[in-house]
Amino acid sequence: MSFMKPRIHFIGIGGIGTSALARWFLSKGHKVSGSDASPSETTQELRKQGIKVFIGHKASNLDKTIDFVVYTVAVKPENPEFKKAKELKIPVISYPQALGSLTRQYKTIAIAGAHGKSTTTALMSLVLIKAGLDPTVIVGTKLREFNGSNFRPARRSFNEGGNGKNEYLIIEADEYTNAFSNYSPWAAIILNIDREHLDYYKNLSEIKNVFLGFINNVKPGGILVLNKDDKNLFSLKNKIKKIAKRKKIKVHWFGAGTNKNIYKRLAASLKITGKHNVSNSLAVYELARLMNIKEKDIFGTLSSFNGAWRRMEYKGKLQASGFKFQVDVYDDYAHHPTEIKATLSGIAQKWPKRALICVFQPHQTKRLTALFKEFSGAFFDADCLILLDVFKVTGRENPSEMTQNISQKLAEAIKRKLKAHNSKLKTVVYLPYSQQKNLKKVLKNIILRTHNSKLKAIVIMMGAGDIYKITDKLVK
């Protein structure tokens, strides 16, 4: 796919991936426009940068002057802009296809795995920047180091022949809808494999197979850095070995037991919490060393990283009238049981004497129903849990599964488990959508009633939906 024509239109430009790709095109001098279903902070930022953004999907948003249309995987064929592009015979490609084309132009480093991609992509990027390798970066979060953006352009002009110092592209490689099958990385980190995106995949076996397909896409002579501590990934060892032998790929397994001294040094020096982040940092360390980056540059970067947007992000103090307690509010993207357990465990270990209150907004009905048992056992490191209603994901919901009280059922299931589980979790509250406006009052009452002996508490707001908007109101 060639992107020589100047004008690109994005359907769903407000997405975390599409907005970053739109910024890449803009940085290369293309005329860029796009549409999104509703206004957001991202669409406002894109407008300020010179991108024409339409709110709402309409056929009139594009015409014959458009050379390419890029759409998110959530866009359906009946979308009016998609249909109009087809009528006008404008080439239409998906976001993964467009990003895949970029991976073939650069020396691409792709970060894959069910969990931890954004943080690891951020860390890998910052290490390469510190080493003077000047990468182009497309990441699924916002970084302070990128002025609050999800995109970082190389600072020097890119040589299409791949001879420039800034030949590196660092991306997240998402397995949802097998998006990463479109990518051709020079090097790949795989952090883990898990039962995720079960609205698309049938089972874990199918998910493992698509990861093998991704591994097969690594360029001949490339590098694979793999997590030995992840049992699902390690179970593919023999199959990976065959692919690597055929394509002359260098395979490097890392783990807490394999790299004991480095693991301990990272655990002692990182600012970001949790064993999962030590593992993510270890992956970055291993690939960076294989790229001959100096150890002092690696450790200096990893140990100074304060985290990314919505990844254990500190938001401020809980603001409530007549409330004297010091309550720190954090925001986190965790929406899968594995992520929830890892994040809560990390907080509990870092601040063992502080009351921990988790407010969780489930993301997508299918995920909650398919992993109901796992969710019911994911919150035991919190002192208190407040469950909100499910955030419904456009285009990914089955009407037959959209029960109104599934969050309430989860709350009841967790309460039943508490009787047989020796856990610090003592309070479980279901707060329906109609009562969300009272969250601040509910938090205040819980802290006063149950944790008055602990003058400092932590509230962690969790979910991949719009819970971050609620978080903002708590600290104002």
Short mmCIF file of C-alpha atoms in Angstrom, two decimals:
data_model
loop_
_atom_site.label_atom_id
_atom_site.label_comp_id
_atom_site.label_asym_id
_atom_site.label_seq_id
_atom_site.Cartn_x
_atom_site.Cartn_y
_atom_site.Cartn_z
CA MET A 1 0.00 0.00 0.00
CA SER A 2 1.39 3.39 -1.00
CA PHE A 3 0.47 6.62 0.75
CA MET A 4 1.71 9.05 -1.90
CA LYS A 5 -1.69 10.70 -2.38
CA PRO A 6 -2.15 13.64 -0.05
CA ARG A 7 -5.61 13.53 1.50
CA ILE A 8 -6.70 10.96 4.10
CA HIS A 9 -10.07 10.67 5.86
CA PHE A 10 -10.57 8.67 9.07
CA ILE A 11 -13.89 7.14 10.11
CA GLY A 12 -13.65 6.98 13.90
CA ILE A 13 -10.77 9.42 14.23
CA GLY A 14 -11.28 9.85 17.99
CA GLY A 15 -9.97 6.38 18.82
CA ILE A 16 -6.66 6.03 20.63
CA GLY A 17 -5.06 4.24 17.68
CA THR A 18 -6.67 6.09 14.78
CA SER A 19 -5.92 9.51 16.29
CA ALA A 20 -2.23 8.59 16.58
CA LEU A 21 -2.14 7.39 12.98
CA ALA A 22 -3.91 10.56 11.84
CA ARG A 23 -1.15 12.54 13.56
CA TRP A 24 1.46 10.49 11.70
CA PHE A 25 -0.10 11.42 8.36
CA LEU A 26 -0.34 15.05 9.43
CA SER A 27 3.35 15.04 10.39
CA LYS A 28 4.18 13.84 6.87
CA GLY A 29 2.37 16.74 5.24
CA HIS A 30 -0.87 14.99 4.32
CA LYS A 31 -4.21 16.74 4.46
CA VAL A 32 -6.20 14.87 7.11
CA SER A 33 -9.87 14.88 8.02
CA GLY A 34 -12.04 12.55 10.03
CA SER A 35 -15.27 11.93 11.88
CA ASP A 36 -16.30 10.52 15.21
CA ALA A 37 -19.63 9.66 16.81
CA SER A 38 -19.26 12.21 19.61
CA PRO A 39 -16.97 15.07 20.65
CA SER A 40 -14.11 14.31 23.00
CA GLU A 41 -10.88 15.74 24.33
CA THR A 42 -9.12 13.90 21.50
CA THR A 43 -11.26 15.40 18.73
CA GLN A 44 -10.69 18.85 20.21
CA GLU A 45 -6.92 18.29 20.25
CA LEU A 46 -6.94 17.07 16.63
CA ARG A 47 -8.79 20.20 15.54
CA LYS A 48 -6.22 22.39 17.27
CA GLN A 49 -3.50 20.57 15.34
CA GLY A 50 -5.16 21.40 12.02
CA ILE A 51 -7.23 18.30 11.32
CA LYS A 52 -10.79 18.84 10.12
CA VAL A 53 -13.02 16.80 12.44
CA PHE A 54 -16.73 16.15 11.88
CA ILE A 55 -18.96 15.06 14.75
CA GLY A 56 -21.34 12.37 13.55
CA HIS A 57 -20.95 10.01 10.60
CA LYS A 58 -22.52 11.45 7.44
CA ALA A 59 -22.04 10.79 3.73
CA SER A 60 -21.49 14.52 3.24
CA ASN A 61 -18.31 14.36 5.35
CA LEU A 62 -16.30 13.13 2.36
CA ASP A 63 -16.16 13.72 -1.38
CA LYS A 64 -14.04 12.89 -4.44
CA THR A 65 -11.10 14.93 -3.15
CA ILE A 66 -10.38 12.19 -0.58
CA ASP A 67 -7.65 9.78 -1.72
CA PHE A 68 -7.85 7.17 1.04
CA VAL A 69 -10.29 6.30 3.81
CA VAL A 70 -9.07 4.63 7.00
CA TYR A 71 -11.69 3.16 9.35
CA THR A 72 -11.68 1.61 12.80
CA VAL A 73 -12.61 -2.04 13.25
CA ALA A 74 -15.81 -0.88 15.00
CA VAL A 75 -17.12 0.64 11.74
CA LYS A 76 -19.72 -1.49 9.95
CA PRO A 77 -20.39 -1.66 6.18
CA GLU A 78 -23.66 0.23 6.66
CA ASN A 79 -21.79 3.28 7.98
CA PRO A 80 -22.80 6.19 5.67
CA GLU A 81 -19.22 7.35 5.15
CA PHE A 82 -18.02 3.82 4.43
CA LYS A 83 -20.81 3.39 1.87
CA LYS A 84 -20.08 6.79 0.29
CA ALA A 85 -16.40 5.92 -0.09
CA LYS A 86 -17.33 2.69 -1.85
CA GLU A 87 -19.72 4.55 -4.16
CA LEU A 88 -16.98 7.05 -5.05
CA LYS A 89 -14.50 4.18 -5.53
CA ILE A 90 -12.17 5.66 -2.92
CA PRO A 91 -9.76 3.04 -1.51
CA VAL A 92 -10.95 1.95 1.94
CA ILE A 93 -8.60 0.26 4.40
CA SER A 94 -8.83 -0.64 8.08
CA TYR A 95 -6.68 0.92 10.78
CA PRO A 96 -4.66 -2.31 11.21
CA GLN A 97 -4.04 -2.47 7.44
CA ALA A 98 -2.87 1.14 7.36
CA LEU A 99 -0.60 0.66 10.37
CA GLY A 100 0.65 -2.58 8.83
CA SER A 101 1.83 -0.64 5.79
CA LEU A 102 3.90 1.59 8.07
CA THR A 103 5.54 -1.42 9.74
CA ARG A 104 6.96 -2.41 6.36
CA GLN A 105 8.46 1.04 5.81
CA TYR A 106 10.29 1.16 9.14
CA LYS A 107 12.39 -1.09 11.34
CA THR A 108 9.42 -1.83 13.56
CA ILE A 109 9.35 -2.91 17.19
CA ALA A 110 5.92 -4.30 18.10
CA ILE A 111 4.69 -4.87 21.65
CA ALA A 112 2.06 -7.62 21.95
CA GLY A 113 0.19 -9.34 24.75
CA ALA A 114 -3.21 -9.37 26.41
CA HIS A 115 -2.00 -7.02 29.16
CA GLY A 116 0.68 -4.36 29.59
CA LYS A 117 1.15 -3.26 25.98
CA SER A 118 0.77 0.48 26.49
CA THR A 119 3.12 0.78 29.46
CA THR A 120 5.72 -1.43 27.78
CA THR A 121 5.45 0.49 24.50
CA ALA A 122 5.98 3.71 26.44
CA LEU A 123 9.02 2.31 28.25
CA MET A 124 10.57 0.90 25.08
CA SER A 125 10.09 4.23 23.34
CA LEU A 126 11.67 6.26 26.12
CA VAL A 127 14.68 3.93 26.29
CA LEU A 128 15.30 4.32 22.55
CA ILE A 129 14.91 8.09 22.80
CA LYS A 130 17.44 8.17 25.65
CA ALA A 131 19.83 6.11 23.50
CA GLY A 132 19.55 8.65 20.68
CA LEU A 133 17.75 6.29 18.28
CA ASP A 134 14.94 8.80 17.67
CA PRO A 135 11.98 6.44 17.11
CA THR A 136 8.58 7.23 15.66
CA VAL A 137 6.01 6.04 18.22
CA ILE A 138 2.34 5.10 18.05
CA VAL A 139 1.09 4.15 21.51
CA GLY A 140 -2.32 3.31 22.97
CA THR A 141 -2.15 5.85 25.76
CA LYS A 142 -1.07 9.45 26.37
CA LEU A 143 2.37 10.29 27.69
CA ARG A 144 3.62 13.34 29.55
CA GLU A 145 6.92 12.84 27.73
CA PHE A 146 5.06 13.30 24.42
CA ASN A 147 3.28 16.46 25.64
CA GLY A 148 0.18 14.45 26.49
CA SER A 149 0.02 12.83 23.06
CA ASN A 150 -0.23 9.23 21.83
CA PHE A 151 2.15 9.94 18.94
CA ARG A 152 5.78 10.93 18.74
CA PRO A 153 7.32 11.81 15.37
CA ALA A 154 10.99 11.22 14.71
CA ARG A 155 12.86 14.49 15.09
CA ARG A 156 14.98 14.04 11.97
CA SER A 157 13.70 13.50 8.42
CA PHE A 158 12.86 9.87 7.67
CA ASN A 159 14.82 8.16 4.92
CA GLU A 160 12.37 5.83 3.16
CA GLY A 161 15.27 3.52 2.39
CA GLY A 162 15.70 2.85 6.08
CA ASN A 163 19.21 4.28 6.28
CA GLY A 164 18.54 7.12 8.72
CA LYS A 165 19.17 7.03 12.45
CA ASN A 166 15.45 7.47 13.01
CA GLU A 167 14.41 4.34 11.16
CA TYR A 168 12.63 2.81 14.18
CA LEU A 169 8.85 2.63 14.61
CA ILE A 170 7.47 1.41 17.94
CA ILE A 171 3.84 0.28 18.05
CA GLU A 172 1.34 -1.71 20.09
CA ALA A 173 0.32 -4.93 18.37
CA ASP A 174 -3.27 -5.66 19.38
CA GLU A 175 -4.65 -9.17 18.98
CA TYR A 176 -8.31 -8.09 18.85
CA THR A 177 -9.84 -9.04 15.46
CA ASN A 178 -6.37 -10.43 14.68
CA ALA A 179 -5.25 -6.88 13.95
CA PHE A 180 -1.58 -7.72 14.45
CA SER A 181 -1.67 -10.20 11.56
CA ASN A 182 -1.23 -7.09 9.38
CA TYR A 183 2.08 -6.11 10.98
CA SER A 184 5.62 -7.04 9.89
CA PRO A 185 7.92 -6.21 12.80
CA TRP A 186 11.69 -6.48 12.91
CA ALA A 187 11.46 -7.19 16.64
CA ALA A 188 8.56 -8.18 18.87
CA ILE A 189 7.97 -8.42 22.59
CA ILE A 190 5.16 -10.73 23.72
CA LEU A 191 4.23 -10.17 27.35
CA ASN A 192 1.45 -12.72 27.87
CA ILE A 193 -1.50 -14.55 26.35
CA ASP A 194 -4.88 -14.64 28.09
CA ARG A 195 -8.58 -15.35 27.61
CA GLU A 196 -9.50 -11.93 26.29
CA HIS A 197 -11.74 -10.54 23.51
CA LEU A 198 -14.08 -13.51 23.83
CA ASP A 199 -16.69 -11.64 21.82
CA TYR A 200 -14.41 -12.33 18.84
CA TYR A 201 -12.44 -15.47 19.74
CA LYS A 202 -14.02 -18.80 20.64
CA ASN A 203 -11.46 -19.95 23.18
CA LEU A 204 -7.87 -19.74 24.42
CA SER A 205 -6.68 -22.22 21.79
CA GLU A 206 -7.79 -19.90 19.00
CA ILE A 207 -6.07 -16.97 20.71
CA LYS A 208 -2.82 -18.93 20.97
CA ASN A 209 -2.98 -19.68 17.25
CA VAL A 210 -3.30 -16.01 16.27
CA PHE A 211 -0.25 -15.22 18.41
CA LEU A 212 1.66 -17.90 16.51
CA GLY A 213 0.54 -16.18 13.31
CA PHE A 214 1.89 -12.89 14.62
CA ILE A 215 5.21 -14.53 15.50
CA ASN A 216 5.37 -15.89 11.96
CA ASN A 217 5.14 -12.29 10.70
CA VAL A 218 8.41 -11.27 12.37
CA LYS A 219 10.88 -10.51 9.60
CA PRO A 220 13.60 -13.09 8.82
CA GLY A 221 16.62 -12.48 11.02
CA GLY A 222 14.50 -10.52 13.50
CA ILE A 223 14.20 -10.73 17.28
CA LEU A 224 11.58 -12.21 19.61
CA VAL A 225 11.55 -11.39 23.33
CA LEU A 226 9.12 -13.66 25.19
CA ASN A 227 7.87 -13.99 28.76
CA LYS A 228 8.83 -17.37 30.18
CA ASP A 229 6.70 -16.73 33.29
CA ASP A 230 3.47 -16.69 31.27
CA LYS A 231 2.28 -20.30 31.07
CA ASN A 232 0.06 -19.76 28.04
CA LEU A 233 2.91 -18.26 26.04
CA PHE A 234 5.51 -20.75 27.27
CA SER A 235 3.22 -23.65 26.25
CA LEU A 236 3.92 -22.62 22.63
CA LYS A 237 7.69 -22.96 23.06
CA ASN A 238 8.17 -25.86 20.63
CA LYS A 239 6.00 -24.31 17.92
CA ILE A 240 7.80 -20.99 18.32
CA LYS A 241 11.14 -22.78 18.05
CA LYS A 242 10.14 -24.23 14.66
CA ILE A 243 9.07 -20.84 13.31
CA ALA A 244 12.26 -19.22 14.59
CA LYS A 245 14.48 -21.89 13.05
CA ARG A 246 12.81 -21.56 9.65
CA LYS A 247 13.03 -17.75 9.64
CA LYS A 248 16.36 -17.44 11.50
CA ILE A 249 14.70 -15.36 14.22
CA LYS A 250 16.60 -14.83 17.47
CA VAL A 251 14.41 -15.95 20.39
CA HIS A 252 15.10 -14.63 23.89
CA TRP A 253 13.01 -15.83 26.85
CA PHE A 254 12.96 -13.66 29.98
CA GLY A 255 11.50 -14.18 33.45
CA ALA A 256 11.84 -13.51 37.16
CA GLY A 257 13.78 -16.75 37.63
CA THR A 258 15.80 -16.49 34.44
CA ASN A 259 17.06 -12.95 35.06
CA LYS A 260 17.11 -12.86 38.88
CA ASN A 261 19.60 -10.06 39.48
CA ILE A 262 18.12 -7.70 36.89
CA TYR A 263 14.60 -8.48 38.13
CA LYS A 264 15.61 -7.60 41.71
CA ARG A 265 17.27 -4.35 40.61
CA LEU A 266 14.16 -3.33 38.68
CA ALA A 267 11.84 -4.26 41.55
CA ALA A 268 13.88 -2.03 43.87
CA SER A 269 14.14 0.95 41.52
CA LEU A 270 10.84 1.31 39.63
CA LYS A 271 8.35 4.03 40.51
CA ILE A 272 5.45 2.22 38.83
CA THR A 273 3.81 -0.41 41.05
CA GLY A 274 3.28 -4.14 40.75
CA LYS A 275 5.16 -7.29 39.77
CA HIS A 276 3.56 -7.07 36.33
CA ASN A 277 5.38 -3.80 35.72
CA VAL A 278 8.67 -5.31 36.85
CA SER A 279 8.07 -8.02 34.25
CA ASN A 280 7.16 -5.46 31.57
CA SER A 281 10.31 -3.48 32.37
CA LEU A 282 12.40 -6.63 32.22
CA ALA A 283 11.12 -7.27 28.69
CA VAL A 284 12.23 -3.78 27.66
CA TYR A 285 15.61 -4.27 29.33
CA GLU A 286 16.22 -7.52 27.46
CA LEU A 287 15.37 -6.14 24.01
CA ALA A 288 17.34 -2.96 24.67
CA ARG A 289 20.43 -4.96 25.62
CA LEU A 290 20.05 -7.05 22.45
CA MET A 291 20.10 -3.72 20.60
CA ASN A 292 23.37 -2.82 22.38
CA ILE A 293 21.83 0.05 24.33
CA LYS A 294 23.88 0.97 27.40
CA GLU A 295 22.65 -0.45 30.69
CA LYS A 296 22.86 2.94 32.43
CA ASP A 297 20.53 4.44 29.81
CA ILE A 298 18.07 1.57 30.24
CA PHE A 299 17.96 1.67 34.05
CA GLY A 300 17.96 5.45 34.15
CA THR A 301 14.90 5.57 31.91
CA LEU A 302 12.97 2.71 33.51
CA SER A 303 13.55 3.93 37.07
CA SER A 304 12.43 7.49 36.31
CA PHE A 305 9.16 6.61 34.54
CA ASN A 306 6.10 7.82 36.47
CA GLY A 307 3.45 6.04 34.42
CA ALA A 308 1.08 6.75 31.56
CA TRP A 309 -2.43 8.14 31.16
CA ARG A 310 -4.98 5.92 32.94
CA ARG A 311 -2.30 3.50 34.14
CA MET A 312 -2.32 3.96 37.93
CA GLU A 313 -2.49 7.67 37.21
CA TYR A 314 -2.65 9.93 40.26
CA LYS A 315 -5.56 12.37 39.87
CA GLY A 316 -5.60 14.27 43.17
CA LYS A 317 -7.33 14.31 46.56
CA LEU A 318 -10.98 13.36 47.04
CA GLN A 319 -12.87 16.64 47.41
CA ALA A 320 -15.98 16.47 49.61
CA SER A 321 -17.49 19.09 51.88
CA GLY A 322 -16.68 18.63 55.57
CA PHE A 323 -14.33 15.74 54.80
CA LYS A 324 -11.07 15.83 56.77
CA PHE A 325 -9.48 12.58 55.62
CA GLN A 326 -6.62 12.52 53.09
CA VAL A 327 -7.85 10.29 50.27
CA ASP A 328 -5.70 9.88 47.16
CA VAL A 329 -7.58 9.14 43.94
CA TYR A 330 -6.01 7.10 41.13
CA ASP A 331 -7.34 6.18 37.71
CA ASP A 332 -6.56 2.91 35.94
CA TYR A 333 -7.51 1.23 32.66
CA ALA A 334 -7.69 -2.31 34.10
CA HIS A 335 -10.76 -4.11 32.77
CA HIS A 336 -9.77 -7.79 32.78
CA PRO A 337 -9.53 -9.96 35.94
CA THR A 338 -5.80 -10.55 35.43
CA GLU A 339 -5.16 -6.81 35.20
CA ILE A 340 -7.38 -6.01 38.18
CA LYS A 341 -5.64 -8.56 40.42
CA ALA A 342 -2.18 -7.36 39.38
CA THR A 343 -2.99 -3.68 39.94
CA LEU A 344 -4.71 -4.16 43.32
CA SER A 345 -1.92 -6.46 44.50
CA GLY A 346 0.67 -3.87 43.52
CA ILE A 347 -1.13 -1.10 45.42
CA ALA A 348 -1.63 -3.27 48.51
CA GLN A 349 2.07 -4.17 48.57
CA LYS A 350 3.23 -0.58 48.12
CA TRP A 351 0.84 0.93 50.69
CA PRO A 352 -0.03 -1.94 53.09
CA LYS A 353 -1.29 0.35 55.87
CA ARG A 354 -3.72 2.34 53.75
CA ALA A 355 -7.36 1.48 53.15
CA LEU A 356 -7.91 0.55 49.50
CA ILE A 357 -11.26 1.28 47.87
CA CYS A 358 -11.82 0.04 44.33
CA VAL A 359 -14.55 1.50 42.12
CA PHE A 360 -14.96 -0.72 39.06
CA GLN A 361 -16.93 -0.13 35.89
CA PRO A 362 -17.10 -3.40 33.89
CA HIS A 363 -16.34 -2.97 30.20
CA GLN A 364 -18.53 -4.90 27.75
CA THR A 365 -21.21 -7.39 28.77
CA LYS A 366 -19.63 -10.35 26.94
CA ARG A 367 -16.35 -9.99 28.82
CA LEU A 368 -18.16 -9.91 32.17
CA THR A 369 -20.36 -12.93 31.40
CA ALA A 370 -17.55 -15.01 29.85
CA LEU A 371 -15.15 -14.31 32.73
CA PHE A 372 -17.72 -14.00 35.53
CA LYS A 373 -15.99 -16.51 37.81
CA GLU A 374 -12.62 -14.83 37.31
CA PHE A 375 -14.09 -11.39 38.03
CA SER A 376 -15.69 -12.66 41.24
CA GLY A 377 -12.24 -13.52 42.59
CA ALA A 378 -10.30 -10.52 41.32
CA PHE A 379 -10.93 -7.93 44.04
CA PHE A 380 -9.73 -9.55 47.27
CA ASP A 381 -6.77 -7.19 47.72
CA ALA A 382 -9.15 -4.24 48.16
CA ASP A 383 -10.80 -3.32 51.48
CA CYS A 384 -13.94 -2.12 49.74
CA LEU A 385 -15.43 -2.61 46.28
CA ILE A 386 -18.02 -0.43 44.56
CA LEU A 387 -19.41 -1.94 41.36
CA LEU A 388 -20.94 0.26 38.68
CA ASP A 389 -23.10 -0.83 35.76
CA VAL A 390 -21.45 -2.23 32.64
CA PHE A 391 -20.10 0.21 30.06
CA LYS A 392 -21.74 -0.92 26.82
CA VAL A 393 -19.31 -1.01 23.88
CA THR A 394 -20.81 0.15 20.58
CA GLY A 395 -20.78 -2.61 17.99
CA ARG A 396 -19.59 -5.27 20.44
CA GLU A 397 -22.74 -6.02 22.43
CA ASN A 398 -25.14 -8.92 21.94
CA PRO A 399 -28.69 -7.81 22.90
CA SER A 400 -29.45 -11.26 24.32
CA GLU A 401 -26.58 -10.85 26.83
CA MET A 402 -27.27 -7.27 27.87
CA THR A 403 -28.88 -7.99 31.23
CA GLN A 404 -29.42 -4.85 33.27
CA ASN A 405 -28.40 -6.31 36.61
CA ILE A 406 -25.28 -8.32 35.78
CA SER A 407 -23.12 -5.98 37.89
CA GLN A 408 -25.51 -6.53 40.79
CA LYS A 409 -25.20 -10.29 40.26
CA LEU A 410 -21.42 -9.96 40.37
CA ALA A 411 -21.65 -8.04 43.65
CA GLU A 412 -23.81 -10.81 45.11
CA ALA A 413 -21.41 -13.51 43.89
CA ILE A 414 -18.45 -11.74 45.49
CA LYS A 415 -20.33 -11.38 48.79
CA ARG A 416 -21.00 -15.13 48.79
CA LYS A 417 -17.31 -15.83 48.22
CA LEU A 418 -16.30 -13.60 51.13
CA LYS A 419 -17.86 -16.04 53.58
CA ALA A 420 -15.44 -18.77 52.50
CA HIS A 421 -12.47 -16.56 51.69
CA ASN A 422 -10.08 -15.13 54.25
CA SER A 423 -9.81 -11.73 52.61
CA LYS A 424 -9.28 -8.10 53.59
CA LEU A 425 -12.27 -7.28 51.36
CA LYS A 426 -15.18 -6.60 53.72
CA THR A 427 -17.50 -4.19 51.92
CA VAL A 428 -19.11 -4.74 48.50
CA VAL A 429 -21.56 -2.17 47.12
CA TYR A 430 -23.50 -2.17 43.86
CA LEU A 431 -24.16 1.37 42.62
CA PRO A 432 -26.55 1.47 39.63
CA TYR A 433 -26.22 4.04 36.87
CA SER A 434 -29.07 6.10 38.31
CA GLN A 435 -27.06 6.54 41.54
CA GLN A 436 -23.61 7.23 40.06
CA LYS A 437 -24.00 10.93 40.73
CA ASN A 438 -23.92 10.06 44.45
CA LEU A 439 -20.56 8.26 44.26
CA LYS A 440 -18.69 10.96 46.17
CA LYS A 441 -21.21 10.76 49.01
CA VAL A 442 -21.05 6.94 49.03
CA LEU A 443 -17.25 7.02 49.22
CA LYS A 444 -17.34 9.56 52.04
CA ASN A 445 -19.79 7.45 54.07
CA ILE A 446 -17.82 4.23 53.54
CA ILE A 447 -14.56 5.83 54.67
CA LEU A 448 -16.16 7.43 57.72
CA ARG A 449 -18.01 4.26 58.70
CA THR A 450 -15.46 1.53 58.08
CA HIS A 451 -11.99 3.03 57.85
CA ASN A 452 -11.91 5.86 60.35
CA SER A 453 -8.86 4.34 62.03
CA LYS A 454 -6.90 4.68 58.79
CA LEU A 455 -6.61 8.40 58.23
CA LYS A 456 -5.24 7.87 54.74
CA ALA A 457 -7.09 5.91 52.09
CA ILE A 458 -6.66 5.22 48.38
CA VAL A 459 -9.49 5.18 45.85
CA ILE A 460 -8.66 3.40 42.60
CA MET A 461 -11.10 3.99 39.74
CA MET A 462 -10.97 1.11 37.26
CA GLY A 463 -12.33 0.37 33.82
CA ALA A 464 -11.82 0.88 30.08
CA GLY A 465 -15.06 2.82 29.56
CA ASP A 466 -15.94 6.36 30.59
CA ILE A 467 -15.21 5.96 34.30
CA TYR A 468 -12.35 8.46 33.95
CA LYS A 469 -14.99 11.17 33.52
CA ILE A 470 -16.43 10.22 36.91
CA THR A 471 -12.91 10.26 38.36
CA ASP A 472 -12.40 13.85 37.28
CA LYS A 473 -15.50 14.89 39.25
CA LEU A 474 -14.21 13.27 42.45
CA VAL A 475 -11.17 15.52 42.63
CA LYS A 476 -12.98 18.78 41.83
#
